[in-house]
């Protein structure tokens, strides 16, 4: 890597169960409920120079529960809400696939569905990131496994306040 400009650190955040209450196949903004401290956590990461990426399995697309356009609409809405607080997600990476379902275009054994690291690897390929300083926060073992497979640290969030959790991990480096 010598000669390369040092990359930026990134925070990879799972969506359901980390940023918002996991209600199962959520796609309507009316049903969206922020996890306490989530907006504050994103803003702190923004302010500390971290790129913030969402990495989320959205098999509801393959399963025919909602369309990819619904996923994109919800993510745009989330960024609109974050903007009211001076915070933002730099990019949303989502896996719309599943091994079965009626939405045939999305039915496959892909490389991006966590616990596989495809979403994280896509971000690493797309941005000049400092892998050492980058980390993931997820609420499932499959999130942590994806981080490990991509060579970044993973922190498992169970419940409570996300900003307090972020602080307690000491994950943000100078
Ligand atoms: Mg989750
Ligand atoms: Zn996928």
Short mmCIF file of N, CA and C and ligand atoms in Angstrom, two decimals:
data_model
loop_
_atom_site.label_atom_id
_atom_site.label_comp_id
_atom_site.label_asym_id
_atom_site.label_seq_id
_atom_site.Cartn_x
_atom_site.Cartn_y
_atom_site.Cartn_z
N UNK A 1 0.83 -1.21 0.00
CA UNK A 1 0.00 0.00 0.00
C UNK A 1 0.86 1.26 0.00
N UNK A 2 2.17 1.11 0.04
CA UNK A 2 3.02 2.29 0.14
C UNK A 2 2.79 3.21 -1.05
N UNK A 3 2.84 4.49 -0.77
CA UNK A 3 2.61 5.46 -1.84
C UNK A 3 1.16 5.82 -1.98
N UNK A 4 0.28 5.00 -1.41
CA UNK A 4 -1.14 5.34 -1.48
C UNK A 4 -1.49 6.34 -0.38
N UNK A 5 -2.33 7.23 -0.72
CA UNK A 5 -2.83 8.16 0.29
C UNK A 5 -3.61 7.37 1.34
N UNK A 6 -3.42 7.75 2.60
CA UNK A 6 -4.14 7.05 3.67
C UNK A 6 -5.64 7.21 3.45
N UNK A 7 -6.36 6.11 3.57
CA UNK A 7 -7.79 6.15 3.34
C UNK A 7 -8.54 6.69 4.54
N UNK A 8 -9.81 6.88 4.34
CA UNK A 8 -10.65 7.34 5.45
C UNK A 8 -11.23 6.16 6.20
N UNK A 9 -11.42 6.34 7.51
CA UNK A 9 -12.07 5.28 8.26
C UNK A 9 -13.57 5.25 7.92
N UNK A 10 -14.16 4.08 8.03
CA UNK A 10 -15.59 3.95 7.75
C UNK A 10 -16.28 3.19 8.88
N UNK A 11 -17.51 3.59 9.13
CA UNK A 11 -18.37 2.85 10.05
C UNK A 11 -19.46 2.18 9.21
N UNK A 12 -19.52 0.87 9.30
CA UNK A 12 -20.55 0.10 8.61
C UNK A 12 -21.64 -0.21 9.63
N UNK A 13 -22.84 0.25 9.36
CA UNK A 13 -23.94 0.05 10.30
C UNK A 13 -24.99 -0.85 9.68
N UNK A 14 -25.33 -1.91 10.38
CA UNK A 14 -26.50 -2.68 10.00
C UNK A 14 -27.70 -1.74 10.16
N UNK A 15 -28.80 -2.02 9.47
CA UNK A 15 -29.94 -1.12 9.55
C UNK A 15 -30.94 -1.59 10.60
N UNK A 16 -31.65 -2.66 10.30
CA UNK A 16 -32.73 -3.13 11.18
C UNK A 16 -32.16 -3.70 12.48
N UNK A 17 -32.53 -3.10 13.58
CA UNK A 17 -32.02 -3.53 14.88
C UNK A 17 -30.82 -2.72 15.36
N UNK A 18 -30.32 -1.83 14.49
CA UNK A 18 -29.19 -0.96 14.88
C UNK A 18 -29.60 0.51 14.71
N UNK A 19 -30.05 0.87 13.53
CA UNK A 19 -30.51 2.25 13.30
C UNK A 19 -32.00 2.39 13.61
N UNK A 20 -32.75 1.35 13.28
CA UNK A 20 -34.20 1.39 13.53
C UNK A 20 -34.64 0.10 14.19
N UNK A 21 -35.74 0.20 14.89
CA UNK A 21 -36.34 -0.97 15.54
C UNK A 21 -36.68 -2.00 14.45
N UNK A 22 -36.24 -3.22 14.66
CA UNK A 22 -36.46 -4.29 13.67
C UNK A 22 -37.88 -4.81 13.79
N UNK A 23 -38.72 -4.41 12.83
CA UNK A 23 -40.12 -4.84 12.87
C UNK A 23 -40.38 -5.96 11.86
N UNK A 24 -39.33 -6.38 11.15
CA UNK A 24 -39.49 -7.47 10.19
C UNK A 24 -39.99 -6.97 8.86
N UNK A 25 -39.13 -7.00 7.85
CA UNK A 25 -39.50 -6.60 6.48
C UNK A 25 -40.11 -5.20 6.43
N UNK A 26 -39.48 -4.30 7.17
CA UNK A 26 -39.93 -2.91 7.20
C UNK A 26 -39.63 -2.22 5.87
N UNK A 27 -40.59 -1.52 5.33
CA UNK A 27 -40.28 -0.71 4.14
C UNK A 27 -41.05 0.61 4.09
N UNK A 28 -42.01 0.80 4.98
CA UNK A 28 -42.77 2.06 4.99
C UNK A 28 -42.19 3.01 6.04
N UNK A 29 -42.01 4.26 5.65
CA UNK A 29 -41.47 5.23 6.60
C UNK A 29 -42.42 5.41 7.79
N UNK A 30 -43.72 5.20 7.57
CA UNK A 30 -44.69 5.33 8.67
C UNK A 30 -44.42 4.31 9.78
N UNK A 31 -43.79 3.18 9.42
CA UNK A 31 -43.51 2.13 10.40
C UNK A 31 -42.11 2.26 11.00
N UNK A 32 -41.35 3.23 10.50
CA UNK A 32 -39.95 3.37 10.88
C UNK A 32 -39.82 4.03 12.24
N UNK A 33 -39.03 3.44 13.10
CA UNK A 33 -38.81 3.98 14.45
C UNK A 33 -37.31 3.94 14.75
N UNK A 34 -36.69 5.11 14.91
CA UNK A 34 -35.25 5.15 15.19
C UNK A 34 -34.94 4.46 16.51
N UNK A 35 -33.84 3.77 16.55
CA UNK A 35 -33.28 3.26 17.81
C UNK A 35 -32.82 4.49 18.61
N UNK A 36 -33.03 4.52 19.92
CA UNK A 36 -32.55 5.67 20.70
C UNK A 36 -31.05 5.91 20.46
N UNK A 37 -30.69 7.17 20.24
CA UNK A 37 -29.28 7.51 20.06
C UNK A 37 -28.74 7.25 18.66
N UNK A 38 -29.57 6.73 17.76
CA UNK A 38 -29.07 6.37 16.42
C UNK A 38 -28.67 7.61 15.62
N UNK A 39 -29.52 8.62 15.62
CA UNK A 39 -29.21 9.83 14.85
C UNK A 39 -27.95 10.50 15.42
N UNK A 40 -27.87 10.54 16.74
CA UNK A 40 -26.72 11.12 17.42
C UNK A 40 -25.43 10.34 17.07
N UNK A 41 -25.53 9.03 17.01
CA UNK A 41 -24.36 8.20 16.68
C UNK A 41 -23.88 8.49 15.26
N UNK A 42 -24.83 8.58 14.32
CA UNK A 42 -24.45 8.86 12.92
C UNK A 42 -23.80 10.23 12.84
N UNK A 43 -24.38 11.20 13.54
CA UNK A 43 -23.81 12.56 13.50
C UNK A 43 -22.40 12.59 14.09
N UNK A 44 -22.20 11.86 15.18
CA UNK A 44 -20.87 11.83 15.79
C UNK A 44 -19.85 11.23 14.81
N UNK A 45 -20.25 10.17 14.13
CA UNK A 45 -19.35 9.55 13.14
C UNK A 45 -19.05 10.52 12.00
N UNK A 46 -20.09 11.21 11.52
CA UNK A 46 -19.89 12.23 10.48
C UNK A 46 -18.88 13.28 10.96
N UNK A 47 -19.11 13.77 12.16
CA UNK A 47 -18.29 14.87 12.68
C UNK A 47 -16.85 14.44 12.94
N UNK A 48 -16.65 13.14 13.21
CA UNK A 48 -15.31 12.64 13.48
C UNK A 48 -14.60 12.17 12.21
N UNK A 49 -15.19 12.44 11.05
CA UNK A 49 -14.51 12.14 9.78
C UNK A 49 -14.70 10.73 9.26
N UNK A 50 -15.61 10.00 9.87
CA UNK A 50 -15.90 8.65 9.38
C UNK A 50 -16.90 8.70 8.23
N UNK A 51 -16.63 7.89 7.21
CA UNK A 51 -17.68 7.63 6.24
C UNK A 51 -18.66 6.67 6.90
N UNK A 52 -19.94 6.88 6.66
CA UNK A 52 -20.96 6.03 7.30
C UNK A 52 -21.74 5.29 6.22
N UNK A 53 -21.65 3.98 6.28
CA UNK A 53 -22.34 3.12 5.31
C UNK A 53 -23.34 2.23 6.03
N UNK A 54 -24.49 2.08 5.43
CA UNK A 54 -25.45 1.08 5.90
C UNK A 54 -25.22 -0.19 5.08
N UNK A 55 -25.15 -1.32 5.76
CA UNK A 55 -25.06 -2.62 5.07
C UNK A 55 -26.22 -3.48 5.56
N UNK A 56 -27.16 -3.76 4.68
CA UNK A 56 -28.42 -4.38 5.15
C UNK A 56 -28.94 -5.46 4.19
N UNK A 57 -29.32 -6.58 4.78
CA UNK A 57 -29.99 -7.63 4.00
C UNK A 57 -31.45 -7.23 3.81
N UNK A 58 -31.90 -7.19 2.57
CA UNK A 58 -33.31 -6.86 2.29
C UNK A 58 -33.92 -7.94 1.39
N UNK A 59 -33.97 -9.14 1.97
CA UNK A 59 -34.51 -10.26 1.19
C UNK A 59 -36.00 -10.13 0.93
N UNK A 60 -36.64 -9.15 1.58
CA UNK A 60 -38.05 -8.88 1.29
C UNK A 60 -38.29 -8.59 -0.18
N UNK A 61 -37.24 -8.14 -0.88
CA UNK A 61 -37.39 -7.88 -2.32
C UNK A 61 -37.56 -9.21 -3.06
N UNK A 62 -36.61 -10.15 -2.82
CA UNK A 62 -36.71 -11.46 -3.48
C UNK A 62 -37.99 -12.19 -3.07
N UNK A 63 -38.37 -11.99 -1.82
CA UNK A 63 -39.55 -12.68 -1.29
C UNK A 63 -40.86 -12.06 -1.78
N UNK A 64 -40.74 -10.91 -2.47
CA UNK A 64 -41.93 -10.30 -3.04
C UNK A 64 -42.74 -9.46 -2.07
N UNK A 65 -42.15 -9.14 -0.91
CA UNK A 65 -42.89 -8.34 0.09
C UNK A 65 -42.89 -6.86 -0.26
N UNK A 66 -41.86 -6.42 -0.94
CA UNK A 66 -41.76 -5.02 -1.38
C UNK A 66 -40.72 -4.97 -2.50
N UNK A 67 -40.68 -3.85 -3.19
CA UNK A 67 -39.78 -3.72 -4.33
C UNK A 67 -38.49 -3.00 -3.98
N UNK A 68 -37.53 -3.11 -4.88
CA UNK A 68 -36.26 -2.42 -4.66
C UNK A 68 -36.50 -0.91 -4.57
N UNK A 69 -37.50 -0.40 -5.31
CA UNK A 69 -37.78 1.04 -5.27
C UNK A 69 -38.27 1.46 -3.89
N UNK A 70 -38.94 0.52 -3.18
CA UNK A 70 -39.38 0.83 -1.81
C UNK A 70 -38.18 0.94 -0.87
N UNK A 71 -37.20 0.07 -1.07
CA UNK A 71 -35.97 0.11 -0.24
C UNK A 71 -35.28 1.46 -0.45
N UNK A 72 -35.13 1.84 -1.71
CA UNK A 72 -34.45 3.10 -2.04
C UNK A 72 -35.23 4.29 -1.49
N UNK A 73 -36.55 4.23 -1.61
CA UNK A 73 -37.38 5.33 -1.10
C UNK A 73 -37.20 5.48 0.41
N UNK A 74 -37.18 4.37 1.14
CA UNK A 74 -37.02 4.44 2.59
C UNK A 74 -35.63 4.99 2.96
N UNK A 75 -34.63 4.57 2.21
CA UNK A 75 -33.27 5.05 2.51
C UNK A 75 -33.15 6.56 2.24
N UNK A 76 -33.77 7.01 1.18
CA UNK A 76 -33.78 8.46 0.91
C UNK A 76 -34.51 9.21 2.03
N UNK A 77 -35.59 8.62 2.48
CA UNK A 77 -36.35 9.23 3.59
C UNK A 77 -35.48 9.29 4.85
N UNK A 78 -34.76 8.22 5.14
CA UNK A 78 -33.87 8.20 6.32
C UNK A 78 -32.85 9.33 6.23
N UNK A 79 -32.25 9.50 5.06
CA UNK A 79 -31.26 10.57 4.91
C UNK A 79 -31.90 11.95 5.04
N UNK A 80 -33.17 12.07 4.63
CA UNK A 80 -33.89 13.33 4.82
C UNK A 80 -34.09 13.64 6.29
N UNK A 81 -34.42 12.62 7.06
CA UNK A 81 -34.60 12.80 8.51
C UNK A 81 -33.26 13.13 9.18
N UNK A 82 -32.21 12.42 8.77
CA UNK A 82 -30.88 12.68 9.34
C UNK A 82 -30.43 14.10 9.03
N UNK A 83 -30.75 14.57 7.83
CA UNK A 83 -30.32 15.91 7.41
C UNK A 83 -30.88 17.00 8.32
N UNK A 84 -32.06 16.73 8.89
CA UNK A 84 -32.66 17.70 9.82
C UNK A 84 -31.79 17.88 11.07
N UNK A 85 -30.90 16.91 11.30
CA UNK A 85 -30.02 16.96 12.47
C UNK A 85 -28.56 17.15 12.05
N UNK A 86 -28.34 17.51 10.78
CA UNK A 86 -26.98 17.72 10.29
C UNK A 86 -26.17 16.44 10.18
N UNK A 87 -26.86 15.32 9.99
CA UNK A 87 -26.19 14.02 9.88
C UNK A 87 -26.54 13.38 8.53
N UNK A 88 -25.74 12.41 8.12
CA UNK A 88 -26.04 11.73 6.86
C UNK A 88 -25.37 10.36 6.79
N UNK A 89 -25.99 9.48 6.02
CA UNK A 89 -25.39 8.20 5.60
C UNK A 89 -24.72 8.47 4.25
N UNK A 90 -23.46 8.08 4.10
CA UNK A 90 -22.76 8.33 2.84
C UNK A 90 -23.25 7.42 1.72
N UNK A 91 -23.55 6.17 2.04
CA UNK A 91 -24.12 5.28 1.03
C UNK A 91 -24.80 4.09 1.70
N UNK A 92 -25.90 3.69 1.09
CA UNK A 92 -26.62 2.50 1.57
C UNK A 92 -26.25 1.33 0.65
N UNK A 93 -25.74 0.28 1.25
CA UNK A 93 -25.49 -0.96 0.51
C UNK A 93 -26.50 -1.98 1.00
N UNK A 94 -27.26 -2.56 0.08
CA UNK A 94 -28.28 -3.53 0.50
C UNK A 94 -28.25 -4.75 -0.40
N UNK A 95 -28.62 -5.88 0.17
CA UNK A 95 -28.73 -7.12 -0.59
C UNK A 95 -30.21 -7.43 -0.76
N UNK A 96 -30.73 -7.40 -2.00
CA UNK A 96 -32.16 -7.67 -2.22
C UNK A 96 -32.44 -9.14 -2.51
N UNK A 97 -31.41 -9.97 -2.40
CA UNK A 97 -31.50 -11.36 -2.88
C UNK A 97 -31.98 -12.34 -1.81
N UNK A 98 -32.40 -13.49 -2.27
CA UNK A 98 -32.65 -14.64 -1.41
C UNK A 98 -32.67 -15.86 -2.31
N UNK A 99 -32.50 -17.04 -1.68
CA UNK A 99 -32.39 -18.25 -2.50
C UNK A 99 -33.74 -18.72 -3.04
N UNK A 100 -34.82 -18.18 -2.49
CA UNK A 100 -36.13 -18.53 -3.05
C UNK A 100 -37.07 -17.35 -2.95
N UNK A 101 -38.11 -17.38 -3.73
CA UNK A 101 -39.07 -16.29 -3.71
C UNK A 101 -39.64 -16.06 -5.09
N UNK A 102 -40.69 -15.25 -5.14
CA UNK A 102 -41.38 -15.03 -6.42
C UNK A 102 -40.72 -13.98 -7.32
N UNK A 103 -39.87 -13.14 -6.75
CA UNK A 103 -39.26 -12.07 -7.56
C UNK A 103 -38.02 -12.62 -8.26
N UNK A 104 -38.27 -13.33 -9.36
CA UNK A 104 -37.26 -14.19 -9.97
C UNK A 104 -35.93 -13.49 -10.26
N UNK A 105 -35.98 -12.22 -10.60
CA UNK A 105 -34.74 -11.51 -10.89
C UNK A 105 -33.81 -11.41 -9.69
N UNK A 106 -34.33 -11.63 -8.50
CA UNK A 106 -33.55 -11.45 -7.27
C UNK A 106 -33.25 -12.78 -6.57
N UNK A 107 -33.72 -13.87 -7.15
CA UNK A 107 -33.56 -15.16 -6.51
C UNK A 107 -32.24 -15.79 -6.93
N UNK A 108 -31.31 -15.82 -6.01
CA UNK A 108 -30.02 -16.45 -6.29
C UNK A 108 -29.23 -16.58 -4.99
N UNK A 109 -28.21 -17.42 -5.02
CA UNK A 109 -27.25 -17.51 -3.92
C UNK A 109 -26.17 -16.48 -4.22
N UNK A 110 -26.29 -15.31 -3.62
CA UNK A 110 -25.40 -14.19 -3.95
C UNK A 110 -24.21 -14.16 -3.00
N UNK A 111 -23.34 -13.21 -3.24
CA UNK A 111 -22.17 -13.01 -2.37
C UNK A 111 -22.36 -11.82 -1.42
N UNK A 112 -23.52 -11.17 -1.52
CA UNK A 112 -23.69 -9.95 -0.73
C UNK A 112 -24.59 -10.13 0.49
N UNK A 113 -25.29 -11.24 0.57
CA UNK A 113 -26.14 -11.44 1.74
C UNK A 113 -25.27 -11.81 2.94
N UNK A 114 -25.35 -10.99 4.00
CA UNK A 114 -24.60 -11.32 5.21
C UNK A 114 -25.08 -12.67 5.75
N UNK A 115 -24.25 -13.57 6.22
CA UNK A 115 -22.89 -13.34 6.72
C UNK A 115 -21.78 -13.22 5.68
N UNK A 116 -22.09 -13.30 4.40
CA UNK A 116 -21.02 -13.11 3.40
C UNK A 116 -20.65 -11.62 3.38
N UNK A 117 -19.42 -11.32 3.00
CA UNK A 117 -18.93 -9.94 3.14
C UNK A 117 -19.11 -9.06 1.91
N UNK A 118 -19.89 -9.50 0.92
CA UNK A 118 -19.96 -8.79 -0.36
C UNK A 118 -20.29 -7.31 -0.27
N UNK A 119 -21.20 -6.94 0.62
CA UNK A 119 -21.57 -5.51 0.72
C UNK A 119 -20.39 -4.68 1.22
N UNK A 120 -19.70 -5.22 2.21
CA UNK A 120 -18.55 -4.50 2.78
C UNK A 120 -17.42 -4.45 1.76
N UNK A 121 -17.21 -5.56 1.06
CA UNK A 121 -16.15 -5.60 0.05
C UNK A 121 -16.45 -4.63 -1.09
N UNK A 122 -17.72 -4.46 -1.41
CA UNK A 122 -18.09 -3.50 -2.46
C UNK A 122 -17.70 -2.09 -2.04
N UNK A 123 -17.94 -1.76 -0.77
CA UNK A 123 -17.57 -0.42 -0.27
C UNK A 123 -16.05 -0.26 -0.26
N UNK A 124 -15.35 -1.31 0.16
CA UNK A 124 -13.89 -1.24 0.21
C UNK A 124 -13.31 -1.05 -1.19
N UNK A 125 -13.97 -1.62 -2.19
CA UNK A 125 -13.51 -1.48 -3.58
C UNK A 125 -13.83 -0.09 -4.13
N UNK A 126 -14.91 0.49 -3.61
CA UNK A 126 -15.42 1.74 -4.18
C UNK A 126 -14.77 2.99 -3.57
N UNK A 127 -14.36 2.88 -2.32
CA UNK A 127 -13.84 4.04 -1.60
C UNK A 127 -12.42 3.73 -1.13
N UNK A 128 -11.64 4.76 -0.92
CA UNK A 128 -10.30 4.59 -0.37
C UNK A 128 -10.43 4.60 1.16
N UNK A 129 -10.53 3.41 1.74
CA UNK A 129 -10.83 3.30 3.17
C UNK A 129 -9.62 2.82 3.96
N UNK A 130 -9.58 3.22 5.20
CA UNK A 130 -8.59 2.73 6.14
C UNK A 130 -9.23 1.54 6.86
N UNK A 131 -8.90 0.34 6.42
CA UNK A 131 -9.55 -0.85 6.94
C UNK A 131 -9.28 -1.04 8.44
N UNK A 132 -8.05 -0.67 8.85
CA UNK A 132 -7.66 -0.82 10.26
C UNK A 132 -8.57 -0.04 11.20
N UNK A 133 -8.94 1.16 10.77
CA UNK A 133 -9.75 2.02 11.63
C UNK A 133 -11.24 1.85 11.38
N UNK A 134 -11.59 1.07 10.41
CA UNK A 134 -13.01 0.88 10.07
C UNK A 134 -13.62 -0.21 10.94
N UNK A 135 -14.91 -0.15 11.11
CA UNK A 135 -15.58 -1.14 11.94
C UNK A 135 -17.04 -1.25 11.55
N UNK A 136 -17.67 -2.29 12.06
CA UNK A 136 -19.10 -2.53 11.81
C UNK A 136 -19.83 -2.65 13.14
N UNK A 137 -21.06 -2.17 13.15
CA UNK A 137 -21.96 -2.44 14.28
C UNK A 137 -23.18 -3.17 13.73
N UNK A 138 -23.43 -4.35 14.30
CA UNK A 138 -24.58 -5.13 13.88
C UNK A 138 -25.25 -5.74 15.10
N UNK A 139 -26.45 -6.26 14.90
CA UNK A 139 -27.15 -6.87 16.04
C UNK A 139 -27.23 -8.38 15.92
N UNK A 140 -26.66 -8.94 14.87
CA UNK A 140 -26.73 -10.40 14.70
C UNK A 140 -25.32 -10.96 14.48
N UNK A 141 -25.18 -12.25 14.78
CA UNK A 141 -23.90 -12.91 14.54
C UNK A 141 -23.53 -12.85 13.07
N UNK A 142 -24.53 -12.86 12.19
CA UNK A 142 -24.23 -12.82 10.75
C UNK A 142 -23.59 -11.48 10.34
N UNK A 143 -23.92 -10.40 11.08
CA UNK A 143 -23.27 -9.11 10.82
C UNK A 143 -21.79 -9.18 11.21
N UNK A 144 -21.55 -9.74 12.38
CA UNK A 144 -20.18 -9.81 12.90
C UNK A 144 -19.34 -10.73 12.02
N UNK A 145 -19.97 -11.81 11.53
CA UNK A 145 -19.25 -12.74 10.64
C UNK A 145 -18.88 -12.05 9.33
N UNK A 146 -19.78 -11.21 8.82
CA UNK A 146 -19.49 -10.49 7.57
C UNK A 146 -18.31 -9.54 7.77
N UNK A 147 -18.29 -8.86 8.91
CA UNK A 147 -17.18 -7.95 9.21
C UNK A 147 -15.87 -8.72 9.28
N UNK A 148 -15.89 -9.84 9.99
CA UNK A 148 -14.66 -10.65 10.14
C UNK A 148 -14.17 -11.13 8.78
N UNK A 149 -15.11 -11.55 7.93
CA UNK A 149 -14.73 -12.05 6.61
C UNK A 149 -14.15 -10.95 5.73
N UNK A 150 -14.55 -9.70 6.01
CA UNK A 150 -14.02 -8.56 5.25
C UNK A 150 -12.78 -7.97 5.92
N UNK A 151 -12.40 -8.51 7.06
CA UNK A 151 -11.19 -8.05 7.73
C UNK A 151 -11.35 -6.77 8.51
N UNK A 152 -12.57 -6.49 8.99
CA UNK A 152 -12.76 -5.32 9.84
C UNK A 152 -13.37 -5.74 11.17
N UNK A 153 -13.19 -4.89 12.16
CA UNK A 153 -13.71 -5.19 13.49
C UNK A 153 -15.24 -5.14 13.49
N UNK A 154 -15.85 -5.95 14.34
CA UNK A 154 -17.30 -5.95 14.46
C UNK A 154 -17.71 -5.83 15.91
N UNK A 155 -18.73 -5.04 16.15
CA UNK A 155 -19.26 -4.87 17.50
C UNK A 155 -20.74 -5.23 17.49
N UNK A 156 -21.13 -6.08 18.44
CA UNK A 156 -22.52 -6.54 18.46
C UNK A 156 -23.34 -5.69 19.43
N UNK A 157 -24.32 -5.03 18.84
CA UNK A 157 -25.24 -4.17 19.59
C UNK A 157 -26.46 -5.00 19.96
N UNK A 158 -26.81 -5.01 21.24
CA UNK A 158 -27.95 -5.83 21.66
C UNK A 158 -29.21 -4.98 21.76
N UNK A 159 -29.15 -3.94 22.54
CA UNK A 159 -30.31 -3.08 22.75
C UNK A 159 -29.81 -1.84 23.46
N UNK A 160 -30.69 -0.86 23.62
CA UNK A 160 -30.32 0.34 24.35
C UNK A 160 -30.06 1.50 23.43
N UNK A 161 -29.10 2.34 23.84
CA UNK A 161 -28.85 3.60 23.15
C UNK A 161 -27.62 3.44 22.25
N UNK A 162 -27.78 3.69 20.95
CA UNK A 162 -26.68 3.44 20.01
C UNK A 162 -25.51 4.39 20.22
N UNK A 163 -25.78 5.65 20.54
CA UNK A 163 -24.69 6.61 20.76
C UNK A 163 -23.87 6.21 21.99
N UNK A 164 -24.55 5.77 23.03
CA UNK A 164 -23.85 5.31 24.24
C UNK A 164 -23.04 4.05 23.94
N UNK A 165 -23.62 3.17 23.14
CA UNK A 165 -22.91 1.94 22.76
C UNK A 165 -21.65 2.29 21.97
N UNK A 166 -21.81 3.18 21.01
CA UNK A 166 -20.67 3.61 20.17
C UNK A 166 -19.55 4.15 21.06
N UNK A 167 -19.93 4.97 21.99
CA UNK A 167 -18.95 5.55 22.94
C UNK A 167 -18.24 4.45 23.71
N UNK A 168 -19.01 3.48 24.19
CA UNK A 168 -18.45 2.41 25.04
C UNK A 168 -17.50 1.50 24.27
N UNK A 169 -17.69 1.37 22.96
CA UNK A 169 -16.80 0.50 22.18
C UNK A 169 -15.41 1.09 22.03
N UNK A 170 -15.30 2.41 22.16
CA UNK A 170 -14.04 3.10 21.87
C UNK A 170 -13.61 2.88 20.43
N UNK A 171 -14.59 2.66 19.56
CA UNK A 171 -14.27 2.32 18.16
C UNK A 171 -13.78 3.53 17.38
N UNK A 172 -14.17 4.73 17.79
CA UNK A 172 -13.74 5.93 17.06
C UNK A 172 -12.30 6.26 17.44
N UNK A 173 -11.43 6.28 16.41
CA UNK A 173 -10.02 6.56 16.64
C UNK A 173 -9.70 7.97 16.18
N UNK A 174 -8.65 8.49 16.76
CA UNK A 174 -8.19 9.82 16.34
C UNK A 174 -7.63 9.75 14.93
MG1 LIG B 1 -30.12 -6.34 12.08
ZN1 LIG B 2 -27.22 -10.30 -2.37
#
